[in-house]
Short mmCIF file of C-alpha atoms in Angstrom, two decimals:
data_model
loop_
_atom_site.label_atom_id
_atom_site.label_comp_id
_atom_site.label_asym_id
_atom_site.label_seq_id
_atom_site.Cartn_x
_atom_site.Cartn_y
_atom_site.Cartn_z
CA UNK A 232 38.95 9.29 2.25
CA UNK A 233 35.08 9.50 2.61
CA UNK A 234 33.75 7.38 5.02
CA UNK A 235 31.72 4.67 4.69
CA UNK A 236 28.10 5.42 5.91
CA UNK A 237 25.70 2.33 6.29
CA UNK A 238 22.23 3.50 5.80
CA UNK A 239 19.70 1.98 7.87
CA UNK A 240 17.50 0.24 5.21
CA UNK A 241 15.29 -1.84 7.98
CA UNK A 242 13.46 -0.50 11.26
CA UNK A 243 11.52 -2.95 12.83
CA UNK A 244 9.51 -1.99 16.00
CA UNK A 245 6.89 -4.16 18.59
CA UNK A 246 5.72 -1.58 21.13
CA UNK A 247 3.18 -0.61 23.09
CA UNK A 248 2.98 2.86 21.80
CA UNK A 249 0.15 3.88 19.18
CA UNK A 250 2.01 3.00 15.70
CA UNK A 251 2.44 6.22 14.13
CA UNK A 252 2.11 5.90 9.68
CA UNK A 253 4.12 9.14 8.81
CA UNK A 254 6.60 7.84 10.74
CA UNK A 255 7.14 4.87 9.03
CA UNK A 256 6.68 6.64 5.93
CA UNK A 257 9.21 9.33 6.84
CA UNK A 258 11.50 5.91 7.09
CA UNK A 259 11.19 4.96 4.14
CA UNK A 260 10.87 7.52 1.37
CA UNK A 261 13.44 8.10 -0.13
CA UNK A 262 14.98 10.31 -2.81
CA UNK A 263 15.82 7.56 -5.62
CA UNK A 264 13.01 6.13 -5.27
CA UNK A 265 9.38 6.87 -7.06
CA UNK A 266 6.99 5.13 -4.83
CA UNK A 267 5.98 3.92 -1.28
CA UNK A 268 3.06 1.27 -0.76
CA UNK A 269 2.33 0.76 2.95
CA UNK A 270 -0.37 -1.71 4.35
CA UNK A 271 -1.99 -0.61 7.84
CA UNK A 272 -4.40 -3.75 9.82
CA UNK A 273 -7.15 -1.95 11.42
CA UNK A 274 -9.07 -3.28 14.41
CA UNK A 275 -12.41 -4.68 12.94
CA UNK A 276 -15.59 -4.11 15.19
CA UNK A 277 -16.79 -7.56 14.38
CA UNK A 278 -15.42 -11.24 13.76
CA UNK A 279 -18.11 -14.02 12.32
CA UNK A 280 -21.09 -11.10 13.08
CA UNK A 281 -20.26 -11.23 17.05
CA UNK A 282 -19.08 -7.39 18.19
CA UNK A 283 -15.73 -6.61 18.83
CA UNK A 284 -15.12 -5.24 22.32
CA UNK A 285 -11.04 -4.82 22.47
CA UNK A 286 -8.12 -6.96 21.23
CA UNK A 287 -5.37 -7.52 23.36
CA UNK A 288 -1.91 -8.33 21.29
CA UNK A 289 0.77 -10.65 23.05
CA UNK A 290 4.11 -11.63 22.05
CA UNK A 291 7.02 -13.91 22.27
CA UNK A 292 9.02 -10.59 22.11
CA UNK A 293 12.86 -11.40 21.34
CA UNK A 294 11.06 -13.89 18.58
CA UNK A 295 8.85 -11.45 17.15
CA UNK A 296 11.13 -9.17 16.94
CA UNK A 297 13.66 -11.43 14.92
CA UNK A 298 11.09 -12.87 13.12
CA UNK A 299 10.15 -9.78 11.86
CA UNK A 300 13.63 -8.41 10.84
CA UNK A 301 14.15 -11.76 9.08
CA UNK A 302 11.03 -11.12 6.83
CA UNK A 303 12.07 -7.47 6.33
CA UNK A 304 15.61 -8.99 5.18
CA UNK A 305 13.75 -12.05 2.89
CA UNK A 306 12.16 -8.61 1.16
CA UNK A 307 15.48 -7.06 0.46
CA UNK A 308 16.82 -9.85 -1.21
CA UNK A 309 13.38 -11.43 -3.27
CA UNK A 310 12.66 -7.29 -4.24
CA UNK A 311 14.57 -4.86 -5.27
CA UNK A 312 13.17 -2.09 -2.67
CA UNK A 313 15.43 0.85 -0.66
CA UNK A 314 13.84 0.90 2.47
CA UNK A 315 11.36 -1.34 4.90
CA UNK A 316 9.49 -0.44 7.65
CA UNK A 317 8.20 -3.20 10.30
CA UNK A 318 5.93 -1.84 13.09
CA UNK A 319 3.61 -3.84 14.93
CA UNK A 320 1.43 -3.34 18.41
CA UNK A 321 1.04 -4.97 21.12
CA UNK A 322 -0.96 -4.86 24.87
CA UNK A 323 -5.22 -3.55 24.38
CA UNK A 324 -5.94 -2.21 20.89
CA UNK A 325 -9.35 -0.60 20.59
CA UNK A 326 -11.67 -1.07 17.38
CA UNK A 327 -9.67 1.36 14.69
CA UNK A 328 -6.58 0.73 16.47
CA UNK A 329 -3.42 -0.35 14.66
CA UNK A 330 -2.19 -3.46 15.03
CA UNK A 331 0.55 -2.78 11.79
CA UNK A 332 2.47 -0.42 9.53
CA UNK A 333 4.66 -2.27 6.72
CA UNK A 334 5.68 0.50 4.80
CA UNK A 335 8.59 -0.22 1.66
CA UNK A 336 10.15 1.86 -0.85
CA UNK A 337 11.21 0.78 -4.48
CA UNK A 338 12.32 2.64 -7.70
CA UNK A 339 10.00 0.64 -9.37
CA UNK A 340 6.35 0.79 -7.77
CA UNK A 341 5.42 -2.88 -8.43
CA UNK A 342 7.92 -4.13 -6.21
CA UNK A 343 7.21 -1.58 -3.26
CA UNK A 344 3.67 -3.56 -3.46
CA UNK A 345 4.61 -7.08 -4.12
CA UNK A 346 7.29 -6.99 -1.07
CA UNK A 347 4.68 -4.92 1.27
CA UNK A 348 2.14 -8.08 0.30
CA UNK A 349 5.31 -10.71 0.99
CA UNK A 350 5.77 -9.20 4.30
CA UNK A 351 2.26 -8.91 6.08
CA UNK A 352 1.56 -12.36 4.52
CA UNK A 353 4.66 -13.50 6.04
CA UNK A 354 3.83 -11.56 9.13
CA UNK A 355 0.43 -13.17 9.70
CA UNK A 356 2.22 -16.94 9.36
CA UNK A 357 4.89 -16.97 11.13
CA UNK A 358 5.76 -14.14 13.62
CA UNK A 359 4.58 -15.17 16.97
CA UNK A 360 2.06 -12.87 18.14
CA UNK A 361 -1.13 -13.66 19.65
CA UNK A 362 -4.43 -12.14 19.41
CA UNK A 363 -7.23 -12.39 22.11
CA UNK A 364 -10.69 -11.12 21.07
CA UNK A 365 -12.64 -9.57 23.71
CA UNK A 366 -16.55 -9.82 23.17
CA UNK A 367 -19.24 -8.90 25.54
CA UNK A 368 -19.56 -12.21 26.66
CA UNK A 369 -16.36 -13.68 26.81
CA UNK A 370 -13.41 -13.76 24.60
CA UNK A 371 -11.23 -15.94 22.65
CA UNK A 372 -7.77 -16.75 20.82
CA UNK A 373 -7.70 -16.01 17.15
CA UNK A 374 -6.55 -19.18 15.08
CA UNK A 375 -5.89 -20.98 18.33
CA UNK A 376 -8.44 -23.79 16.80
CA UNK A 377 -8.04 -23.72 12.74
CA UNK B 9 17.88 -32.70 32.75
CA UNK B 10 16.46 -29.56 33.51
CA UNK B 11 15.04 -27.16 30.70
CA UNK B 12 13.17 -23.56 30.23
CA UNK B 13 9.82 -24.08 28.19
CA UNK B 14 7.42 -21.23 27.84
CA UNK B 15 3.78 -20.92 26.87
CA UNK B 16 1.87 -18.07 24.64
CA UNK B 17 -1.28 -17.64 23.62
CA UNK B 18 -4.05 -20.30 24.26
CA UNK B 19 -1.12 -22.42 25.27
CA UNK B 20 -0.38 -20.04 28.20
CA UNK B 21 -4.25 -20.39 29.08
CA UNK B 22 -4.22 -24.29 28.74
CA UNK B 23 -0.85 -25.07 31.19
CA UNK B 24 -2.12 -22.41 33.59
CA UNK B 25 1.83 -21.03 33.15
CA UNK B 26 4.43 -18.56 31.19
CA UNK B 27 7.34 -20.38 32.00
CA UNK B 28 7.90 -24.11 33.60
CA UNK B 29 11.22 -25.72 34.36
CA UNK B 30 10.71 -29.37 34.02
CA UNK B 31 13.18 -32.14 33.86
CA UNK B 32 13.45 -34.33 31.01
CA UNK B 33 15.30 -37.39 29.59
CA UNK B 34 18.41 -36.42 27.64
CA UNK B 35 18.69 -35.99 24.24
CA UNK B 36 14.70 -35.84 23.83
CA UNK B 37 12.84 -34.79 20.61
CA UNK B 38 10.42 -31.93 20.49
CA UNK B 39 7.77 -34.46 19.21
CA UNK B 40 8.75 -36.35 22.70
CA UNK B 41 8.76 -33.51 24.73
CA UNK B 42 4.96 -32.64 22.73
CA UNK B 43 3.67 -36.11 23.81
CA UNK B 44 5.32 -35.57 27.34
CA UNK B 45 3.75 -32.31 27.80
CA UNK B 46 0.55 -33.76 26.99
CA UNK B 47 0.77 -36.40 29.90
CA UNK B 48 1.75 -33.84 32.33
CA UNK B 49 -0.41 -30.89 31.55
CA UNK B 50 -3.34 -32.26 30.90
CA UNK B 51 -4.86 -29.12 29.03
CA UNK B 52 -1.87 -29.21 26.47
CA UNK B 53 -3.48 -32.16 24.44
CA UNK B 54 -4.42 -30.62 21.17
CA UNK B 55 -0.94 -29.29 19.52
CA UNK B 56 -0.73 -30.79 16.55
CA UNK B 57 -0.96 -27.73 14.86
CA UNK B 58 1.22 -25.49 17.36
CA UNK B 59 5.14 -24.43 16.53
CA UNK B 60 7.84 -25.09 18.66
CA UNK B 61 10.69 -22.66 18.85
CA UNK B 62 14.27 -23.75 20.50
CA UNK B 63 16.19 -20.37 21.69
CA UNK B 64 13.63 -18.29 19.71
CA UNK B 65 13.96 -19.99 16.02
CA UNK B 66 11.21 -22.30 15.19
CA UNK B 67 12.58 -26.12 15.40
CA UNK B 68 10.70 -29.31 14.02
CA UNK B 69 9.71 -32.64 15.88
CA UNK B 70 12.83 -33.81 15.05
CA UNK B 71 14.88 -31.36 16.88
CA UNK B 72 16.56 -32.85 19.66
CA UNK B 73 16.49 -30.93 22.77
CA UNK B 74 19.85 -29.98 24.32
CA UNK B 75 21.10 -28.89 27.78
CA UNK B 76 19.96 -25.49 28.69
CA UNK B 77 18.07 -25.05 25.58
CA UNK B 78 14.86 -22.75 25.94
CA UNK B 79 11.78 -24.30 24.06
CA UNK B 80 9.15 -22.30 23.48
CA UNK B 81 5.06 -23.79 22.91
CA UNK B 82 3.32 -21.80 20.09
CA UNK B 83 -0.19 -21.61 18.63
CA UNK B 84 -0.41 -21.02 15.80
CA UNK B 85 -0.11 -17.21 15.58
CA UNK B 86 -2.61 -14.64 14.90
CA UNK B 87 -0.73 -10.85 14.72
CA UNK B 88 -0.97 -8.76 11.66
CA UNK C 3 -38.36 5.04 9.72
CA UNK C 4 -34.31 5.70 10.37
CA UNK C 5 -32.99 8.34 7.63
CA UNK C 6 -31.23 6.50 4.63
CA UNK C 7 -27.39 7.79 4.86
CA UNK C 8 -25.42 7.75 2.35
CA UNK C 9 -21.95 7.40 3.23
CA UNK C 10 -19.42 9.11 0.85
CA UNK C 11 -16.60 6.18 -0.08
CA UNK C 12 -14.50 8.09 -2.90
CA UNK C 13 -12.64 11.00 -2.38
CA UNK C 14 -11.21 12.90 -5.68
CA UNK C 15 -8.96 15.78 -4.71
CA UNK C 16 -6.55 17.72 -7.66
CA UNK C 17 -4.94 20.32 -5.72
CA UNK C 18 -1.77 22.83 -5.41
CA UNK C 19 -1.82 22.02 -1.73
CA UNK C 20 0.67 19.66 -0.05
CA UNK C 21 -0.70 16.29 0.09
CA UNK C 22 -1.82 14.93 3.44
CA UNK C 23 -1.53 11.19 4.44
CA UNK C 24 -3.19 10.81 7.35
CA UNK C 25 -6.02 12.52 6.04
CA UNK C 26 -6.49 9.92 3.16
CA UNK C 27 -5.85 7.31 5.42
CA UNK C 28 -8.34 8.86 7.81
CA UNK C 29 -10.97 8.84 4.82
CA UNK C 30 -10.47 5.34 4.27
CA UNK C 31 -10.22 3.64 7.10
CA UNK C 32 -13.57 2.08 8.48
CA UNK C 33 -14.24 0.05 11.80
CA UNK C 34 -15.59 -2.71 9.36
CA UNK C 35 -12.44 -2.91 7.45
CA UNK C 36 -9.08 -5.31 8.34
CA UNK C 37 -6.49 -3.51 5.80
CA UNK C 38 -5.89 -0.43 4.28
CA UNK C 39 -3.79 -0.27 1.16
CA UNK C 40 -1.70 2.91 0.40
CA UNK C 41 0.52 3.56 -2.20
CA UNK C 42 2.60 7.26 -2.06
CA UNK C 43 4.50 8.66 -5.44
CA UNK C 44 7.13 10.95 -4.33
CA UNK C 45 9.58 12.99 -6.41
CA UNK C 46 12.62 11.44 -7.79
CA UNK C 47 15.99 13.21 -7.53
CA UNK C 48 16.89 12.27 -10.79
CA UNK C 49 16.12 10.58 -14.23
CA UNK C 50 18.27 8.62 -16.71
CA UNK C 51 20.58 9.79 -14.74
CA UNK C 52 20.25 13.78 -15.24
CA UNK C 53 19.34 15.56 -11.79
CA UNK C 54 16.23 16.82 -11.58
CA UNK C 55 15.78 20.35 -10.19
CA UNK C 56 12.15 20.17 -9.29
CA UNK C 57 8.81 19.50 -11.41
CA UNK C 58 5.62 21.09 -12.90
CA UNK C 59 2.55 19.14 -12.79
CA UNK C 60 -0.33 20.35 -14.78
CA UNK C 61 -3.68 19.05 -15.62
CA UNK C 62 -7.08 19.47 -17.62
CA UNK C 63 -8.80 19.69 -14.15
CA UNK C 64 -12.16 19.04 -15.33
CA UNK C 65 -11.04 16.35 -16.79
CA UNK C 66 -8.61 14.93 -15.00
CA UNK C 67 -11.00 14.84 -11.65
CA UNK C 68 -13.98 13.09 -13.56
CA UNK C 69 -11.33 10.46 -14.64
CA UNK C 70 -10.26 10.46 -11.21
CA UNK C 71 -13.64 9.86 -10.62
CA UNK C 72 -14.28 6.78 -12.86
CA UNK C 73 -10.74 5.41 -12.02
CA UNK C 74 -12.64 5.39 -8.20
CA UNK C 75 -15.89 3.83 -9.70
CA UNK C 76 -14.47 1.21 -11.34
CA UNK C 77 -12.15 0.09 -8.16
CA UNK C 78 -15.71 -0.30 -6.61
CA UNK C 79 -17.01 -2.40 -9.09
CA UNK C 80 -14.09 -4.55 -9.61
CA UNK C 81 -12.80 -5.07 -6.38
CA UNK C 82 -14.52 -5.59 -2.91
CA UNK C 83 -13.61 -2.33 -1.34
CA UNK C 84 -15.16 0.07 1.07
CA UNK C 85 -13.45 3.40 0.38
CA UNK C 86 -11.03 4.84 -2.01
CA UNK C 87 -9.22 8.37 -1.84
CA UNK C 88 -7.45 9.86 -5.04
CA UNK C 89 -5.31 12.92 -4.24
CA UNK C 90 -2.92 14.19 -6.78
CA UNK C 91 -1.13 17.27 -6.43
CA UNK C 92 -0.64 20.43 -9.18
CA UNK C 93 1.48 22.92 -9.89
CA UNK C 94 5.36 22.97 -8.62
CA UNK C 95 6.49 19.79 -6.81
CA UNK C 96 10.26 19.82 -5.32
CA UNK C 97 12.10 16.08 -4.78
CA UNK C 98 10.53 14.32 -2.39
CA UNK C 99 7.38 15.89 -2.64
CA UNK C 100 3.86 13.75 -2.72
CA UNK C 101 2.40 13.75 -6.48
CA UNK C 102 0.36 11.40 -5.49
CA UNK C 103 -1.45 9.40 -2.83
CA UNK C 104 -3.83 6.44 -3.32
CA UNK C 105 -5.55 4.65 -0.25
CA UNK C 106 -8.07 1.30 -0.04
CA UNK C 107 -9.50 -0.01 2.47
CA UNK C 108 -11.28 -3.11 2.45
CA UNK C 109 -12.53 -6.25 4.70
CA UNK C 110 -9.52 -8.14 2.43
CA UNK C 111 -6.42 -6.90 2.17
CA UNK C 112 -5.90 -8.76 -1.26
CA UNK C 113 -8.31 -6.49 -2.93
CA UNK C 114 -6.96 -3.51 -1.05
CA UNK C 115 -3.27 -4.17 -3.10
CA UNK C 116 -4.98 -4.97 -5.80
CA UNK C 117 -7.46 -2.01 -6.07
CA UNK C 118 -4.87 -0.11 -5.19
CA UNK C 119 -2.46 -1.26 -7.57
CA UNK C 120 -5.37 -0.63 -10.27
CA UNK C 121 -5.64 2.72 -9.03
CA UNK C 122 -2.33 3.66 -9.95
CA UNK C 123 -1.77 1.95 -13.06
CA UNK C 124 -5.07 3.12 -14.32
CA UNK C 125 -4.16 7.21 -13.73
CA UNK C 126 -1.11 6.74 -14.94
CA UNK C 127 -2.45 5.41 -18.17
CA UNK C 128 -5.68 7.78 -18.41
CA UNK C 129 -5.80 10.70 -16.35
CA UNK C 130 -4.81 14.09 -18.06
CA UNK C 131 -2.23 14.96 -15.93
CA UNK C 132 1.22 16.48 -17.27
CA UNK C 133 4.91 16.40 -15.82
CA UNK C 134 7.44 18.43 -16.92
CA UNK C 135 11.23 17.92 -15.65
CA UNK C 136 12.73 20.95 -14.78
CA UNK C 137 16.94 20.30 -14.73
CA UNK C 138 19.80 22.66 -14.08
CA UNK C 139 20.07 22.95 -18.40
CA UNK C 140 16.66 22.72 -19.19
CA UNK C 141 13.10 21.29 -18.96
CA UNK C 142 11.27 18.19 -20.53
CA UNK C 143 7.94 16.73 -20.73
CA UNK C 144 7.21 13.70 -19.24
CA UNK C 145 6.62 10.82 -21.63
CA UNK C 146 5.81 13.55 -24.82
CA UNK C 147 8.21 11.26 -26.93
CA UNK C 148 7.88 7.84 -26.27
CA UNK D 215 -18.26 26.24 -37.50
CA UNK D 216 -16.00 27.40 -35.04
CA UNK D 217 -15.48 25.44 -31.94
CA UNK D 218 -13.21 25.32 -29.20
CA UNK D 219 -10.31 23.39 -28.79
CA UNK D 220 -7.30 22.99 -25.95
CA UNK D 221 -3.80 22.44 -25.65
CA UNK D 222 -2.20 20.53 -22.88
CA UNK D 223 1.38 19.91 -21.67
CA UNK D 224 4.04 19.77 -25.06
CA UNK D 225 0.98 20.12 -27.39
CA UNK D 226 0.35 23.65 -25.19
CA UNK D 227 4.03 24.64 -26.14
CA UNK D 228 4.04 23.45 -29.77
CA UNK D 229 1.19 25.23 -30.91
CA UNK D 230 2.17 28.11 -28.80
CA UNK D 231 -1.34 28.42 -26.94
CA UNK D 232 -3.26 27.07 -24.52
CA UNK D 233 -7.10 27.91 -26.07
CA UNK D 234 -7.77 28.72 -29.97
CA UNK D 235 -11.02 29.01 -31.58
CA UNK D 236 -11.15 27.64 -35.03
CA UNK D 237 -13.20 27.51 -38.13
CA UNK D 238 -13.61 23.77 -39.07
CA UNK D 239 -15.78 22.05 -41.51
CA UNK D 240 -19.21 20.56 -40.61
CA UNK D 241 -19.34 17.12 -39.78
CA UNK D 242 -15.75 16.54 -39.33
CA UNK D 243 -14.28 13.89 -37.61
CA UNK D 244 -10.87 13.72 -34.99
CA UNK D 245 -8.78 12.09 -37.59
CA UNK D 246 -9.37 15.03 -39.93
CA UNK D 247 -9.20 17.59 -37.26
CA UNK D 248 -6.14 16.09 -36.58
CA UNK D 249 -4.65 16.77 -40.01
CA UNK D 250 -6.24 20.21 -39.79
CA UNK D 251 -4.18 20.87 -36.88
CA UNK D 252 -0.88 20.02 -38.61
CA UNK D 253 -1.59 22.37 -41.21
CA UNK D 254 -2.45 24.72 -39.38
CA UNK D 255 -0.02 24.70 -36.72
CA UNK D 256 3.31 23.94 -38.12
CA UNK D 257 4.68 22.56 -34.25
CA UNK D 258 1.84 20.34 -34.15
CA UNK D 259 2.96 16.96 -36.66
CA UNK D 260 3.30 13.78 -34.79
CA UNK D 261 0.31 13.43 -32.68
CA UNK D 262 -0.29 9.92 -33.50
CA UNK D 263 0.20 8.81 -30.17
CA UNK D 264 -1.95 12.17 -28.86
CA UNK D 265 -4.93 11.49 -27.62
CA UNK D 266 -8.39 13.88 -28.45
CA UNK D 267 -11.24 14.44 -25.79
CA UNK D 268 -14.77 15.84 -26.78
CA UNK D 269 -16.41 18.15 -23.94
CA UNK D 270 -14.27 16.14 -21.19
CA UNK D 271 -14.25 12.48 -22.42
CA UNK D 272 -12.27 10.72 -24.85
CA UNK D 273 -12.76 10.59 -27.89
CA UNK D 274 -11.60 7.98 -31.22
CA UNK D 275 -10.00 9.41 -34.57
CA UNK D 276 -13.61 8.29 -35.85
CA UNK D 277 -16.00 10.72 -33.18
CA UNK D 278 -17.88 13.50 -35.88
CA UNK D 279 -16.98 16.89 -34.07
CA UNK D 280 -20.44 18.81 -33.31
CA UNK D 281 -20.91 22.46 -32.89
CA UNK D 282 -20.11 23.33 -29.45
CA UNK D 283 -17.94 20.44 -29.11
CA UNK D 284 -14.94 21.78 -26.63
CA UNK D 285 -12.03 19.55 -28.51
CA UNK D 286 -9.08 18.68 -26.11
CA UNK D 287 -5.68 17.89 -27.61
CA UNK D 288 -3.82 15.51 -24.73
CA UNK D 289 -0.29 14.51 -25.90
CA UNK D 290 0.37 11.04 -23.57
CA UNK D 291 -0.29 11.65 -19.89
CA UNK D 292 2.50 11.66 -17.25
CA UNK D 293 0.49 11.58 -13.54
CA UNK D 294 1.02 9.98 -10.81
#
């Protein structure tokens, strides 16, 4: 009898370490499948025309965390896609810096996109991560006052 | 009764705390607990727009909060 | 009087070398931009069911980089994007190897997917690029009967 | 006048080259090179869903082929 081997079809990370993109690539290629559409946030060096010193990324970590693996599993099931990957930062990101990786795999490439757009879209409502922008003069919580 | 809340983000900033133990009635609602907060902390006024999260899923007003429950105060969020 | 730059935002490369990633993404990316947009063909193991044993891209190169080229333009026009890289790979390609890479980036990532997204569509449809399937009993091109 | 013409991908294999130079009537257009081609090239029938490029653009049935003209023969594409 073979046995049974459960692929890992969902990584999901919040770290402090610099989020690496072939890794999350290397995730979630795969050999059945034809394409791989990935989103990366980058750090921008200004927000309404005032200059961007550092962001600094907290969490409600067990939250996030399970927040994100619930979006990665909503993909599975509205897409058909192979693989997900879920990375986000967190602690002092520099302009350029990367806040997030989604990376997913599909057979069919208008999926891969449509479930990486579900899940950063998803990501930036409802996964509870914070964002403080540093300026040169003070800083500030993004969204904190819609 | 006694329960866990904790604050993130700007609401972190506003209580001046991560984490407060503070004793309420039994069987209170989160909307309650919102309006209670707001007498107590006096920088928590504002949250009409924030989430609440019981044991780390998001709840509504309507929740009612139980023993040893940990409630969580969140802005609205801004990762990605 | 400051020197007028002129900053290069497409890169067209057709090449037999491996395709690199993180060097499109590091074309791309720009401290003015939120989102970068990426989408990755790799090399099915098999289609219609038949395994494949590995493929042969090839190309009218002149060609096939000044429709490259126009495929890049016309992202810029349509969409509000900052920088677009179109690598495609030629010659032999095993499974899992990169055909082709595609990367956006952009102040919104809506028109990063969605440039993106016309990127690949469009070379598919236009550029003069050729696969042929090479199986264990035999070889086929790519699309020749549709 | 003779010009130039090339063959890509299955259009490469049916007519057995990659480059020919042939003799073609003055003023003739795509569609008619097309049929030219057939004749010529016994491999080379169904092309209706080939496409034709002049000097490294495409090209309609109705483009008049000039001297000089480079004329590419591109059965459908299959990048990416």
């Amino acid at each position: 009898m073979k046995p049974i081997i459960m692929e890992k079809t969902i990584s999901v990370i919040l770290t402090e370490q610099t989020l690496n993109l072939q890794e999350c690539f290397d995730f979630v290629k795969d050999p059945g499948c034809g394409g791989v559409a990935i989103f990366i946030g980058t750090v921008r060096n200004n927000t309404q025309k005032k200059e961007v010193k550092f962001l600094d990324f907290s969490a409600y970590e067990a939250m996030a965390v399970k927040e994100m693996q619930k979006i990665a599993q909503q993909a599975h099931v509205k897409y058909t896609i192979k693989k997900i990957a879920i990375h986000h930062a967190k602690g002092l990101l520099q302009i350029g810096d990367i806040p997030v990786i989604i990376a997913v795999s599909s057979p069919h490439r208008k999926d891969a996109f449509e479930a990486c757009q579900f899940a950063i879209d998803s990501l930036k409502e409802t996964v509870p991560i914070w964002k403080k922008e540093h300026f040169f003069d003070g800083e500030v919580w993004v969204n904190a006052h819609p | 009764m006694k329960i866990k809340s904790l604050f993130f983000g700007i609401a972190k900033d506003l209580s001046g705390s991560a984490e407060l133990i503070l004793d309420i009635p039994v069987n209170m609602t989160i909307g309650e607990f919102e309006s209670l907060l707001s007498e107590r902390l006096s920088g928590l006024k504002d949250t009409q727009n924030f989430a609440f999260a019981a044991n780390e899923s998001f709840v509504e007003r309507d929740y009612h909060i139980k023993e040893n429950d940990v409630i969580a105060i969140l802005p609205p969020v801004s990762g990605g």
